[in-house]
Amino acid sequence: ESRPDSHLRLWLYPMLGEHYLHKTGDAAALQAVDYFERAAKAALEASMNHEAINFINKELKLLAERAQHDATATRRALAQTMLADAYLAVGKIPEAKDVILEALEVLDRAVEPSKEVLKRRFRYEFAWLSRPAFLREMRTVYPRKQLDEQASQMVARLYEHLGRTAYLLEEFEMHDMAVLRCLNLTLLLKGRHMHHEQLARAYAASCIVQRISRDEGRLRYFSEQSHMY
């Protein structure tokens, strides 16, 4: 059975979401979440970003208030990923950064807001670029979460977006960390039976800036790394 076209989905899914929203019980709440998520995806496909923001915020509110279960945190992070796309499309840069950071804390690792902490973390994680792959696989040494292909691509896109938002907000330390983690993620997946070209493209896109933290030497290094792909 084929899914409805985008115009029908923009009418049908919000209506079904509202229908289940006014019912009681966890099952109804999850149905409403599912339909608001579908409505948000349809709105994003149609470049109706303000409508998408509205649908996703309804989904997030339901997840916070009525749909408490083991997978709630992950589903919330996935919704925040879509919300970041919509915020960026309408120019809400600080709002996009906030939801990106929340999503990354669930899907990958937290990005500290402190400049000094970011500088220390950058030096530590920068050294891992030259480490053998088997060491990067050791989570006791290089802490990270287990990511499947879909989650890896989503995390790479989040880091790409974080790099852009941080650069626009002149938070260069955070920009550097976002670019570095995207690159480390790409290197970690290199050689597996996965489609990691999207990760490489996400990293390359995050490098489309004139300077990285006003450090020309670092810019040259990252540019050389991106050309490897």
Short mmCIF file of N, CA, C and O in Angstrom, two decimals, residues 1 8 27 45 70 78-79 100 109 117-118 130 138 140 143 149 151 163-164 168-169 173 179-180 210 219:
data_model
loop_
_atom_site.label_atom_id
_atom_site.label_comp_id
_atom_site.label_asym_id
_atom_site.label_seq_id
_atom_site.Cartn_x
_atom_site.Cartn_y
_atom_site.Cartn_z
N GLU A 1 0.85 -1.19 0.00
CA GLU A 1 0.00 0.00 0.00
C GLU A 1 0.88 1.24 0.00
O GLU A 1 1.78 1.37 0.84
N LEU A 8 -1.85 15.34 1.18
CA LEU A 8 -2.78 14.57 2.00
C LEU A 8 -2.18 14.30 3.38
O LEU A 8 -2.88 14.38 4.39
N ALA A 27 -1.00 4.21 25.15
CA ALA A 27 -1.09 3.76 23.76
C ALA A 27 -1.58 4.87 22.84
O ALA A 27 -1.05 5.07 21.74
N GLU A 45 9.52 17.96 4.16
CA GLU A 45 9.66 17.64 2.73
C GLU A 45 9.06 18.73 1.86
O GLU A 45 9.53 18.99 0.75
N ASP A 70 11.08 3.12 27.89
CA ASP A 70 12.54 2.99 27.78
C ASP A 70 13.13 3.73 26.59
O ASP A 70 14.25 4.23 26.63
N LEU A 78 15.64 11.95 18.32
CA LEU A 78 15.36 11.90 16.89
C LEU A 78 14.43 13.04 16.47
O LEU A 78 14.61 13.65 15.41
N ALA A 79 13.45 13.35 17.32
CA ALA A 79 12.56 14.48 17.04
C ALA A 79 13.33 15.79 17.07
O ALA A 79 13.11 16.70 16.26
N ILE A 100 20.24 20.67 19.21
CA ILE A 100 21.33 19.81 18.73
C ILE A 100 22.13 19.26 19.91
O ILE A 100 22.44 18.07 19.98
N ARG A 109 27.57 11.88 22.60
CA ARG A 109 28.20 12.35 23.84
C ARG A 109 27.87 13.81 24.04
O ARG A 109 27.57 14.53 23.09
N VAL A 117 36.98 23.86 28.89
CA VAL A 117 36.77 22.41 28.82
C VAL A 117 36.84 21.94 27.38
O VAL A 117 37.43 20.91 27.07
N LEU A 118 36.24 22.69 26.46
CA LEU A 118 36.26 22.32 25.05
C LEU A 118 37.68 22.29 24.51
O LEU A 118 38.04 21.41 23.73
N SER A 130 45.21 10.08 14.89
CA SER A 130 46.36 9.31 14.43
C SER A 130 46.47 7.94 15.09
O SER A 130 47.42 7.20 14.85
N MET A 138 37.88 0.68 21.34
CA MET A 138 37.85 0.35 22.76
C MET A 138 37.13 1.46 23.53
O MET A 138 37.68 2.53 23.75
N THR A 140 36.40 1.71 26.61
CA THR A 140 36.98 2.07 27.90
C THR A 140 38.07 3.12 27.74
O THR A 140 38.36 3.86 28.66
N PRO A 143 35.62 6.73 25.07
CA PRO A 143 34.19 6.52 25.36
C PRO A 143 33.30 7.06 24.25
O PRO A 143 33.46 8.17 23.78
N GLU A 149 24.17 2.17 11.53
CA GLU A 149 24.41 3.03 10.36
C GLU A 149 23.50 4.26 10.36
O GLU A 149 23.96 5.39 10.14
N ALA A 151 21.90 5.71 12.88
CA ALA A 151 22.23 6.63 13.97
C ALA A 151 23.54 7.36 13.68
O ALA A 151 23.68 8.55 13.99
N GLY A 163 28.46 22.48 13.98
CA GLY A 163 29.59 23.27 13.49
C GLY A 163 29.13 24.55 12.83
O GLY A 163 29.70 25.62 13.06
N ARG A 164 28.07 24.48 12.03
CA ARG A 164 27.57 25.68 11.35
C ARG A 164 26.98 26.68 12.34
O ARG A 164 27.24 27.89 12.25
N LEU A 168 28.42 30.47 13.22
CA LEU A 168 27.60 31.66 13.04
C LEU A 168 27.45 32.44 14.34
O LEU A 168 27.32 33.66 14.34
N LEU A 169 27.48 31.71 15.47
CA LEU A 169 27.38 32.37 16.77
C LEU A 169 28.75 32.76 17.32
O LEU A 169 28.84 33.22 18.47
N GLU A 173 35.38 27.46 19.62
CA GLU A 173 35.82 26.23 20.29
C GLU A 173 34.81 25.11 20.08
O GLU A 173 35.18 23.96 19.84
N VAL A 179 33.46 19.72 14.35
CA VAL A 179 34.16 19.24 13.15
C VAL A 179 35.03 18.04 13.48
O VAL A 179 35.04 17.04 12.75
N LEU A 180 35.74 18.11 14.60
CA LEU A 180 36.64 17.02 14.98
C LEU A 180 35.86 15.73 15.23
O LEU A 180 36.27 14.65 14.79
N GLN A 210 35.87 29.92 6.09
CA GLN A 210 37.15 30.52 5.73
C GLN A 210 38.25 30.12 6.69
O GLN A 210 39.38 29.91 6.31
N LEU A 219 43.20 24.73 9.74
CA LEU A 219 42.34 24.69 8.56
C LEU A 219 42.98 23.83 7.47
O LEU A 219 42.33 23.00 6.85
#
